Amino acid sequence: MKNSGTRWGVGIALILFVVIFLPLLAVLLNAFLPGIFFGEIRFQGLGLLGEIFNRPLWRQSLMNSLWLGVGTALLGTMFGACLAMARARWNYATGRLLDAGVWLLLIMPSFMLAQGWILFAGTDGIASRSLGMEWITHAVFQPAGLMFIMALSKFPLAYLTVLASAEWNVTQYGQAARLNGARPWTVWRTVELPLSVPSIVAGATLVFIDTVGDFGLPAALSTVYRFPTLTYSIYSAIYQSPVRFDMAGVLAFYLVIILGLAMFVLMISLRKSRFDFLNSRARKTIKIKPRKTYLLNLITIWFLTISIGIPVGSSVCVSLMKKMGNGFASQNFTFEHYVSLFSTSLPDHTRLNFLDGMIHSLSIAAIAAIISMIIGFIVAYVLTFTQFPMKGGLQLFSIVSLAVPGIVMGIGYIFVWNQRWLEHINLHLYGTPALLVIAVIAGAIPYAVRVQLGSFGAISSSVLNAAAVQGAGTLERMAHIVLPLTRRSLLLAVLAAFGTSVFDLALASMLQPANYVLMPLVIDQAFEFGKYGYATAATILSGSILLAIIIFIQIAGEAVFRWNDRRFQKSAAIRSADHHRRTYGGSQYETNS
């Protein structure tokens, strides 16, 4: 079993190295040796790296990313931590609504939320034209306003992280401190706050990483507000004329360094703030009903209205308006934008764009979700049930793409797969849908692994050892033991990977094949050209289709699981009856019955 575990571990590690780590390595190497991947090695030492402090656009992009990341991390963590602590301690009516809103924000692409805010707060937006709130424009389109918007979309990362630890009851430590004379403020400062520090730091780090690596917000803002960031400057370097791979490589290098330092801070803080309060006597906190329930409900509804209601509601309203500037007049409402998605008479072939874009994006996401689920299944199996000596490296490979932005992975894939010598072995994948599928798989693998590891940990390894003693091979143990026990986590892994892959704007922008339409680019380009009605209609309809597909697959999967369970129970009862007949004989069995 040990040898087979090593073989499986080495095989899956090589796959992860090629699809995840090699593109990242290529980006870092190109920063020191520009042109190495295109046959023109020009070693310039460290001078090119220092240019970021001499070129105004590069320097401004770096400062904007750091400023936005730190501010959003502080504000988003404050929102998420406060809401999580209240949710873990108190039982109130809108608590489940908050949980649903958090997951909705976690799945929704940031560029869609940013477009909704632009439609609401722009100069000719709903707030100024229809509601008379002209001050909204200045309040939103400034660095502090952008931090607030980003915090509203990124706080779920901090919320879920803090909630996971806040649900455990640690009141016994506070009671012990109070018995020794500590006052409530001292108990909170010296006991409760230190115990929650690791989860708060983890949440802040995740918010920072997701913000600094975000491409959707700056891509959407570029139409109305100049706020260059590292991710958008990398994109601009690739799509300007002439193409500046050296510039893109340097900016990507700094982006990776920043995110690497953030991960290092996270690891150090968790190591120095370790408290073993989750032991065998740990128990979940019993939620109580607060005195002022109405206040919590009002705060929750107000917060969800701002974070979800404004951007999503603005997109819905604009999709139903003939002209956004005419306001909410009854004669201004129409369904013509939705009809135009399927119209065959439009000169710009929008029907072809929407339908082909939706089919292509769903197909790529479906293929990537299935393959990433299989890879995640093997990774989780090796990490849980084998003695593979390089588990640490395997785990690193499986999560690195979660921290590395899609824009960096995209440029890495260009460096690796846009090689002339690959044409001779039919592996020149750049400019083909196959490379986009591989890139989406790389981004989906962390979700597939994390979802499945939890259910794998609940399986006793003795069951697999007993099967191995009976001669069952690794594939047989996977198929007949692990797979039936973890089937629900496999379904969740597929849905998580599928839902997060359909609207990946960064990878679509970097790796879109020629004449190959993708849904996020259909929406982004329509918005960029001022076709707000078409863009919002495509957003609402495609999002609704994706949500319907996910719900249908989940319901169908659960129905199949229940049918299979009933069939198994029925066959087990038949086998038991046959066993009794063979043991006691037919007539004697009937008499005894």
XYZ file of C-alpha atoms in Angstrom:
593
model
C 0.000 0.000 0.000
C 2.930 2.300 0.701
C 4.453 1.785 -2.765
C 1.137 2.371 -4.509
C 0.661 5.535 -2.458
C 4.058 6.786 -3.606
C 3.248 6.084 -7.256
C -0.087 7.873 -7.021
C 1.508 10.749 -5.104
C 4.317 11.239 -7.616
C 1.906 11.043 -10.542
C -0.550 13.578 -9.184
C 2.292 15.855 -8.011
C 3.664 15.954 -11.568
C 0.237 16.911 -12.909
C -0.110 19.715 -10.364
C 3.424 20.898 -11.105
C 2.666 21.224 -14.825
C -0.755 22.879 -14.546
C -0.138 25.096 -11.496
C 3.465 25.558 -10.411
C 5.204 25.662 -13.809
C 3.222 28.713 -15.079
C 3.999 30.536 -11.833
C 7.683 29.626 -12.122
C 7.687 30.899 -15.706
C 6.368 34.301 -14.591
C 9.084 34.656 -11.950
C 11.818 33.533 -14.376
C 10.698 35.977 -17.067
C 11.173 38.871 -14.627
C 14.920 38.137 -14.524
C 15.374 36.824 -18.086
C 12.936 38.726 -20.332
C 12.373 36.998 -23.646
C 13.624 33.602 -22.491
C 10.390 31.956 -23.617
C 10.551 33.564 -27.070
C 14.125 32.753 -28.055
C 15.641 36.100 -27.012
C 17.392 35.834 -23.674
C 18.228 39.343 -22.464
C 19.615 39.178 -18.955
C 19.308 42.645 -17.446
C 20.180 41.839 -13.872
C 17.941 43.399 -11.277
C 17.704 46.719 -13.076
C 14.372 45.966 -14.702
C 12.855 45.088 -11.331
C 13.882 48.506 -10.016
C 12.088 50.261 -12.859
C 8.808 49.909 -11.013
C 9.901 52.786 -8.748
C 10.957 55.003 -11.669
C 7.996 54.598 -14.018
C 4.920 56.540 -12.831
C 2.318 54.045 -14.091
C 4.110 51.026 -12.593
C 4.659 52.820 -9.276
C 1.073 54.034 -9.131
C -0.239 50.542 -9.919
C 1.835 49.088 -7.075
C 0.727 51.746 -4.580
C -2.930 51.471 -5.606
C -2.897 47.693 -5.166
C -1.261 47.918 -1.729
C -3.523 50.762 -0.617
C -6.671 49.015 -1.820
C -5.587 45.647 -0.373
C -4.729 46.928 3.103
C -7.784 49.178 3.382
C -10.157 46.490 2.149
C -8.593 43.901 4.458
C -9.112 46.126 7.512
C -12.640 47.213 6.601
C -13.789 43.847 5.240
C -12.428 41.981 8.260
C -14.193 44.383 10.596
C -17.485 43.769 8.774
C -17.000 40.004 8.568
C -15.740 39.494 12.123
C -18.527 41.540 13.741
C -21.247 39.794 11.741
C -19.710 36.361 12.370
C -19.465 36.865 16.129
C -23.064 38.045 16.280
C -24.201 35.110 14.121
C -22.322 32.579 16.282
C -23.667 33.926 19.578
C -27.255 34.944 18.872
C -30.274 33.365 17.238
C -32.259 35.867 15.153
C -34.637 35.708 12.207
C -32.366 37.113 9.485
C -29.375 34.925 10.413
C -30.038 32.388 7.663
C -30.609 35.224 5.215
C -27.149 36.525 6.105
C -25.605 33.103 5.468
C -27.295 32.901 2.060
C -26.132 36.411 1.178
C -22.552 35.562 2.140
C -22.472 32.548 -0.170
C -24.076 34.559 -2.983
C -21.372 37.219 -2.713
C -18.714 34.529 -2.576
C -19.881 33.033 -5.882
C -20.669 36.248 -7.772
C -17.768 37.572 -9.903
C -16.416 40.911 -8.721
C -16.735 42.519 -12.166
C -20.518 41.968 -12.115
C -20.804 43.600 -8.693
C -18.565 46.471 -9.831
C -20.700 47.033 -12.932
C -23.789 47.222 -10.732
C -22.130 49.873 -8.570
C -21.105 51.861 -11.650
C -24.682 51.821 -12.936
C -25.886 53.009 -9.538
C -23.227 55.593 -8.649
C -22.003 56.796 -12.049
C -22.449 60.356 -13.252
C -25.533 59.331 -15.242
C -26.404 56.515 -12.881
C -29.558 55.647 -11.001
C -28.542 57.511 -7.834
C -27.968 60.879 -9.506
C -30.553 60.770 -12.317
C -33.442 58.909 -10.686
C -32.928 59.473 -6.962
C -31.335 62.936 -7.002
C -28.362 61.765 -4.892
C -25.552 63.372 -6.868
C -23.111 63.169 -3.951
C -22.994 59.375 -4.353
C -20.792 59.693 -7.444
C -17.993 61.535 -5.645
C -18.312 59.362 -2.556
C -17.888 56.105 -4.478
C -15.339 57.000 -7.153
C -12.415 57.769 -4.892
C -9.940 55.428 -3.138
C -11.914 55.311 0.115
C -15.141 54.602 -1.767
C -13.496 51.796 -3.741
C -12.275 50.271 -0.469
C -15.817 50.337 0.858
C -17.189 48.628 -2.272
C -14.466 45.996 -2.218
C -15.020 45.389 1.499
C -18.727 44.789 0.839
C -17.860 42.104 -1.730
C -14.867 40.504 0.052
C -16.078 40.391 3.677
C -17.539 36.837 3.234
C -13.984 35.452 3.356
C -13.461 36.947 6.818
C -17.014 36.089 7.882
C -16.686 32.367 7.134
C -13.200 32.162 8.672
C -14.177 33.839 11.941
C -17.528 32.049 12.112
C -15.805 28.642 11.988
C -13.937 29.397 15.219
C -16.538 31.610 16.919
C -19.077 28.759 16.965
C -17.026 26.944 19.626
C -17.799 27.655 23.270
C -14.875 29.139 25.210
C -16.836 30.640 28.103
C -15.128 28.346 30.609
C -11.893 30.297 30.182
C -13.650 33.607 30.752
C -15.387 32.203 33.827
C -12.046 31.091 35.217
C -10.655 34.584 34.670
C -13.654 36.195 36.384
C -13.262 33.871 39.368
C -9.750 35.287 39.708
C -11.079 38.841 39.810
C -10.879 39.876 36.168
C -13.404 42.436 34.963
C -15.455 41.933 31.736
C -13.176 44.213 29.683
C -10.090 42.390 30.968
C -11.670 39.017 30.168
C -12.428 40.094 26.608
C -8.976 41.654 26.107
C -6.893 38.861 27.621
C -8.977 35.742 26.921
C -11.619 36.050 24.218
C -9.733 38.345 21.811
C -6.454 36.322 21.795
C -8.413 33.131 21.112
C -10.022 34.744 18.068
C -6.840 36.391 16.750
C -5.774 33.468 14.501
C -9.121 33.368 12.695
C -9.246 37.172 12.389
C -5.727 37.304 10.949
C -6.557 34.436 8.584
C -9.690 36.238 7.421
C -7.834 39.531 6.922
C -5.101 37.773 4.940
C -7.627 36.067 2.670
C -9.420 39.375 2.060
C -6.086 41.066 1.291
C -5.006 38.311 -1.117
C -8.332 38.263 -2.939
C -8.380 42.064 -3.228
C -4.824 42.525 -4.479
C -5.290 39.742 -7.046
C -8.720 40.905 -8.180
C -9.062 41.795 -11.866
C -12.814 42.305 -12.169
C -13.104 45.596 -10.253
C -10.337 47.507 -12.103
C -11.546 46.073 -15.419
C -15.052 47.391 -14.778
C -13.846 50.726 -13.378
C -11.627 51.428 -16.392
C -14.692 52.659 -18.287
C -15.492 55.480 -15.837
C -12.615 55.948 -13.377
C -8.842 55.778 -13.704
C -7.459 53.629 -10.914
C -4.625 51.417 -12.269
C -3.696 48.326 -10.272
C -1.073 45.649 -10.807
C -3.561 43.189 -12.282
C -4.984 45.629 -14.812
C -1.535 46.950 -15.769
C -0.435 43.363 -16.481
C -3.453 42.938 -18.735
C -2.716 46.252 -20.489
C 0.911 45.239 -21.094
C -0.179 42.064 -22.886
C -2.807 43.758 -25.045
C -0.952 46.947 -25.993
C 1.042 47.386 -29.188
C 3.812 46.382 -29.129
C 3.251 43.633 -26.577
C 5.351 44.187 -23.434
C 5.997 40.770 -21.940
C 8.908 42.187 -19.944
C 6.642 44.761 -18.313
C 3.962 42.153 -17.613
C 6.571 39.814 -16.117
C 7.946 42.463 -13.750
C 4.509 43.530 -12.537
C 3.476 39.890 -12.100
C 6.691 39.279 -10.148
C 5.828 42.018 -7.653
C 2.260 40.795 -7.411
C 3.452 37.270 -6.569
C 5.950 38.625 -4.011
C 3.224 40.638 -2.260
C 0.892 37.659 -2.088
C 3.737 35.391 -0.962
C 4.553 37.772 1.891
C 0.887 37.815 2.873
C 0.840 34.023 3.056
C 4.059 34.089 5.103
C 2.526 36.557 7.576
C -0.507 34.295 7.847
C 1.607 31.237 8.651
C 3.731 33.104 11.236
C 0.720 34.636 12.974
C -1.051 31.283 13.199
C 2.063 29.628 14.576
C 2.633 32.307 17.233
C -1.046 32.530 18.171
C -1.747 28.848 18.665
C -4.216 27.913 21.387
C -5.388 24.325 21.894
C -8.886 25.064 23.105
C -10.557 22.660 20.637
C -10.035 19.410 22.510
C -12.210 16.373 23.225
C -14.333 18.439 25.639
C -15.001 21.202 23.109
C -18.641 21.904 22.337
C -20.550 24.208 20.019
C -21.953 27.470 21.351
C -25.686 27.324 22.053
C -27.180 30.372 20.393
C -29.437 32.522 22.538
C -32.078 35.037 21.579
C -30.804 38.611 22.071
C -32.745 41.251 23.934
C -32.951 43.605 20.977
C -33.623 41.149 18.162
C -35.126 43.839 15.956
C -31.830 45.753 16.020
C -29.846 42.766 14.705
C -32.462 42.117 12.028
C -32.375 45.755 10.909
C -28.563 45.779 10.757
C -28.515 42.551 8.733
C -31.162 43.724 6.260
C -29.453 47.117 5.902
C -26.070 45.493 5.290
C -27.392 42.998 2.727
C -29.321 45.764 0.973
C -26.141 47.759 0.490
C -23.806 44.870 -0.371
C -26.189 42.904 -2.630
C -29.359 44.917 -3.190
C -27.689 47.981 -4.698
C -25.404 46.324 -7.306
C -27.756 43.470 -8.222
C -30.866 45.647 -8.053
C -29.231 48.281 -10.246
C -28.380 45.672 -12.877
C -31.953 44.346 -12.821
C -33.417 47.846 -13.180
C -31.131 48.846 -16.047
C -31.863 45.592 -17.878
C -35.550 46.558 -17.858
C -35.085 50.201 -18.917
C -35.166 51.521 -22.477
C -32.781 54.310 -21.466
C -31.143 54.520 -18.071
C -31.326 58.317 -18.021
C -35.145 58.319 -18.286
C -35.544 56.919 -14.776
C -38.324 54.752 -13.403
C -41.151 56.062 -15.589
C -43.617 53.327 -16.566
C -43.133 53.951 -20.283
C -39.384 53.444 -19.844
C -39.672 49.770 -18.837
C -39.170 47.094 -21.498
C -37.994 43.540 -22.101
C -36.307 44.415 -25.391
C -32.805 43.926 -23.962
C -33.609 40.334 -23.046
C -35.184 39.782 -26.461
C -32.060 41.184 -28.128
C -30.008 38.366 -26.598
C -31.791 35.952 -28.953
C -32.600 38.269 -31.868
C -31.361 37.265 -35.333
C -31.868 40.685 -36.913
C -29.200 42.649 -35.064
C -26.192 43.669 -37.186
C -23.622 43.007 -34.478
C -24.603 39.337 -34.125
C -25.452 39.655 -30.455
C -27.470 36.450 -30.627
C -24.363 34.571 -31.708
C -22.318 36.293 -28.967
C -24.677 35.490 -26.120
C -25.649 31.930 -27.028
C -22.187 30.880 -28.137
C -20.603 32.611 -25.160
C -22.940 30.869 -22.737
C -22.478 27.449 -24.349
C -18.685 27.813 -24.481
C -18.383 29.042 -20.896
C -20.690 26.353 -19.505
C -18.898 23.638 -21.476
C -15.435 24.710 -20.325
C -16.605 25.024 -16.717
C -18.293 21.599 -16.810
C -15.217 19.843 -18.225
C -12.928 21.635 -15.774
C -15.226 20.852 -12.828
C -15.271 17.107 -13.555
C -11.520 16.849 -14.134
C -10.677 19.014 -11.102
C -12.995 16.847 -8.981
C -11.113 13.727 -10.093
C -7.746 15.358 -9.408
C -9.003 16.656 -6.058
C -10.259 13.163 -5.187
C -6.827 11.642 -5.838
C -5.025 14.429 -3.971
C -7.310 14.047 -0.944
C -6.839 10.265 -1.028
C -3.039 10.538 -1.122
C -2.957 13.154 1.650
C -5.327 11.172 3.893
C -4.646 7.479 3.356
C -1.073 7.056 2.066
C 2.441 7.432 3.439
C 3.585 9.601 0.541
C 6.776 11.336 1.794
C 6.127 14.629 -0.034
C 2.678 15.439 1.332
C 3.730 18.984 2.207
C 4.735 19.763 -1.370
C 1.601 18.130 -2.717
C -0.572 20.213 -0.426
C 1.302 23.369 -1.461
C 0.779 22.609 -5.152
C -2.928 22.048 -4.518
C -3.542 25.465 -2.915
C -1.049 27.781 -4.621
C -3.472 28.735 -7.399
C -5.925 29.894 -4.739
C -3.476 32.648 -3.768
C -2.125 33.403 -7.256
C -4.446 35.672 -9.297
C -5.892 34.401 -12.542
C -4.171 37.212 -14.438
C -0.761 35.885 -13.295
C -1.676 32.277 -14.102
C -2.847 33.445 -17.524
C 0.428 35.133 -18.415
C 2.296 32.079 -17.103
C 0.316 29.849 -19.426
C 1.209 32.126 -22.333
C 4.915 31.843 -21.506
C 4.836 28.058 -21.128
C 2.529 26.997 -23.971
C 3.283 29.603 -26.638
C 6.518 27.889 -27.746
C 7.387 27.163 -31.369
C 8.988 23.796 -30.615
C 5.668 22.588 -29.171
C 4.180 22.707 -32.673
C 6.381 19.799 -33.742
C 4.862 17.550 -31.071
C 1.310 18.908 -31.466
C 1.306 20.545 -28.022
C 1.154 24.203 -29.052
C -1.969 24.865 -26.990
C -1.877 28.667 -26.900
C -4.878 30.069 -28.747
C -6.945 26.905 -28.308
C -9.865 26.149 -25.970
C -7.825 23.250 -24.532
C -5.408 25.651 -22.812
C -8.314 27.598 -21.341
C -9.742 24.348 -19.951
C -6.387 23.487 -18.337
C -6.130 26.965 -16.797
C -9.663 26.753 -15.405
C -8.844 23.315 -13.959
C -5.820 24.825 -12.190
C -8.033 27.488 -10.621
C -10.706 24.974 -9.586
C -8.401 22.368 -8.006
C -8.058 24.154 -4.610
C -11.842 24.199 -4.181
C -12.132 20.529 -5.147
C -9.385 19.496 -2.717
C -10.625 21.559 0.232
C -14.222 20.359 -0.133
C -13.236 16.682 -0.248
C -10.577 16.621 2.483
C -13.190 17.062 5.217
C -15.206 13.999 4.229
C -12.068 11.908 3.687
C -10.984 12.611 7.249
C -14.130 10.910 8.565
C -13.212 7.562 6.974
C -11.231 5.128 9.079
C -8.042 3.961 7.390
C -8.513 0.512 8.957
C -11.303 -0.167 6.467
C -8.940 0.445 3.560
C -6.179 -1.585 5.223
C -8.561 -4.529 5.626
C -9.503 -4.296 1.944
C -5.825 -4.175 0.964
C -5.148 -7.326 3.007
C -7.931 -9.028 1.042
C -6.134 -8.149 -2.198
C -8.029 -5.013 -3.258
C -5.895 -2.637 -5.305
C -5.801 1.134 -4.952
C -8.372 1.713 -7.698
C -10.698 -0.880 -6.168
C -10.439 0.745 -2.739
C -11.135 4.155 -4.271
C -14.110 2.929 -6.311
C -15.798 0.558 -3.861
C -15.015 2.099 -0.450
C -14.014 5.755 -0.598
C -16.212 6.854 -3.512
C -19.557 5.654 -2.017
C -18.711 7.227 1.345
C -17.682 10.602 -0.091
C -20.143 10.927 -2.969
C -21.867 14.002 -1.543
C -18.571 15.826 -1.132
C -17.752 14.904 -4.734
C -21.008 16.491 -5.853
C -20.255 19.633 -3.830
C -16.727 19.730 -5.271
C -18.134 19.611 -8.816
C -20.685 22.339 -8.079
C -18.109 24.567 -6.350
C -15.627 24.232 -9.213
C -18.365 24.683 -11.824
C -19.902 27.743 -10.183
C -16.581 29.554 -9.759
C -15.356 28.847 -13.316
C -18.129 30.092 -15.602
C -17.469 33.821 -15.154
C -13.675 33.890 -14.723
C -12.931 37.196 -16.448
C -9.163 37.186 -15.858
C -8.443 33.840 -17.531
C -10.960 34.548 -20.296
C -9.289 37.892 -21.044
C -5.783 36.418 -21.131
C -6.418 33.103 -22.912
C -9.460 33.664 -25.151
C -8.901 31.837 -28.464
C -9.461 33.785 -31.669
C -13.128 33.888 -32.769
C -14.116 31.991 -29.621
C -16.771 33.805 -27.601
C -16.881 33.540 -23.808
C -19.671 34.780 -21.553
C -17.656 37.038 -19.199
C -16.117 38.803 -22.193
C -19.534 39.243 -23.842
C -20.743 41.036 -20.729
C -17.535 43.011 -20.172
C -17.241 44.201 -23.777
C -20.919 45.173 -23.983
C -20.492 47.206 -20.792
C -17.273 48.770 -22.082
C -19.017 49.945 -25.279
C -21.886 51.495 -23.315
C -24.521 48.831 -24.097
C -25.655 48.765 -20.492
C -29.085 47.277 -21.175
C -27.627 44.386 -23.149
C -24.806 43.830 -20.622
C -27.132 43.757 -17.620
C -29.676 41.539 -19.383
C -26.881 39.100 -20.250
C -25.657 39.244 -16.637
C -29.057 38.548 -15.093
C -30.051 35.840 -17.572
C -26.706 34.002 -17.568
C -26.514 34.187 -13.764
C -30.043 32.812 -13.485
C -29.207 29.984 -15.906
C -26.093 29.093 -13.892
C -28.029 29.138 -10.613
C -30.791 26.966 -12.094
C -28.242 24.447 -13.379
C -26.519 24.224 -9.994
C -29.826 23.744 -8.150
C -30.986 21.135 -10.680
C -27.737 19.154 -10.452
C -27.830 19.225 -6.661
C -31.474 18.075 -6.500
C -30.921 15.411 -9.182
C -27.769 14.200 -7.451
C -29.523 13.852 -4.113
C -32.405 11.991 -5.797
C -29.952 9.569 -7.406
C -28.231 9.028 -4.057
C -31.559 8.243 -2.345
C -32.598 5.890 -5.167
C -29.264 4.108 -4.982
C -29.583 3.768 -1.184
C -33.048 2.228 -1.516
C -31.803 -0.159 -4.189
C -28.870 -1.179 -2.000
C -31.137 -1.754 1.004
C -33.522 -3.816 -1.119
C -30.721 -5.965 -2.535
C -29.291 -6.416 0.965
C -32.690 -7.623 2.215
C -32.931 -10.082 -0.700
C -29.446 -11.409 0.016
C -30.330 -11.808 3.689
C -33.511 -13.744 2.818
C -31.594 -15.993 0.415
C -29.051 -16.668 3.122
C -31.797 -17.772 5.541
C -33.358 -20.025 2.906
C -30.060 -21.704 2.192
C -29.367 -22.095 5.915
C -32.745 -23.397 7.163
C -34.320 -24.791 4.002
C -37.478 -23.473 2.331
C -40.265 -25.265 4.318
C -38.540 -25.010 7.666
C -37.872 -21.321 7.062
C -41.569 -20.731 6.286
C -42.663 -22.706 9.368
C -40.341 -20.747 11.597
C -41.651 -17.570 10.074
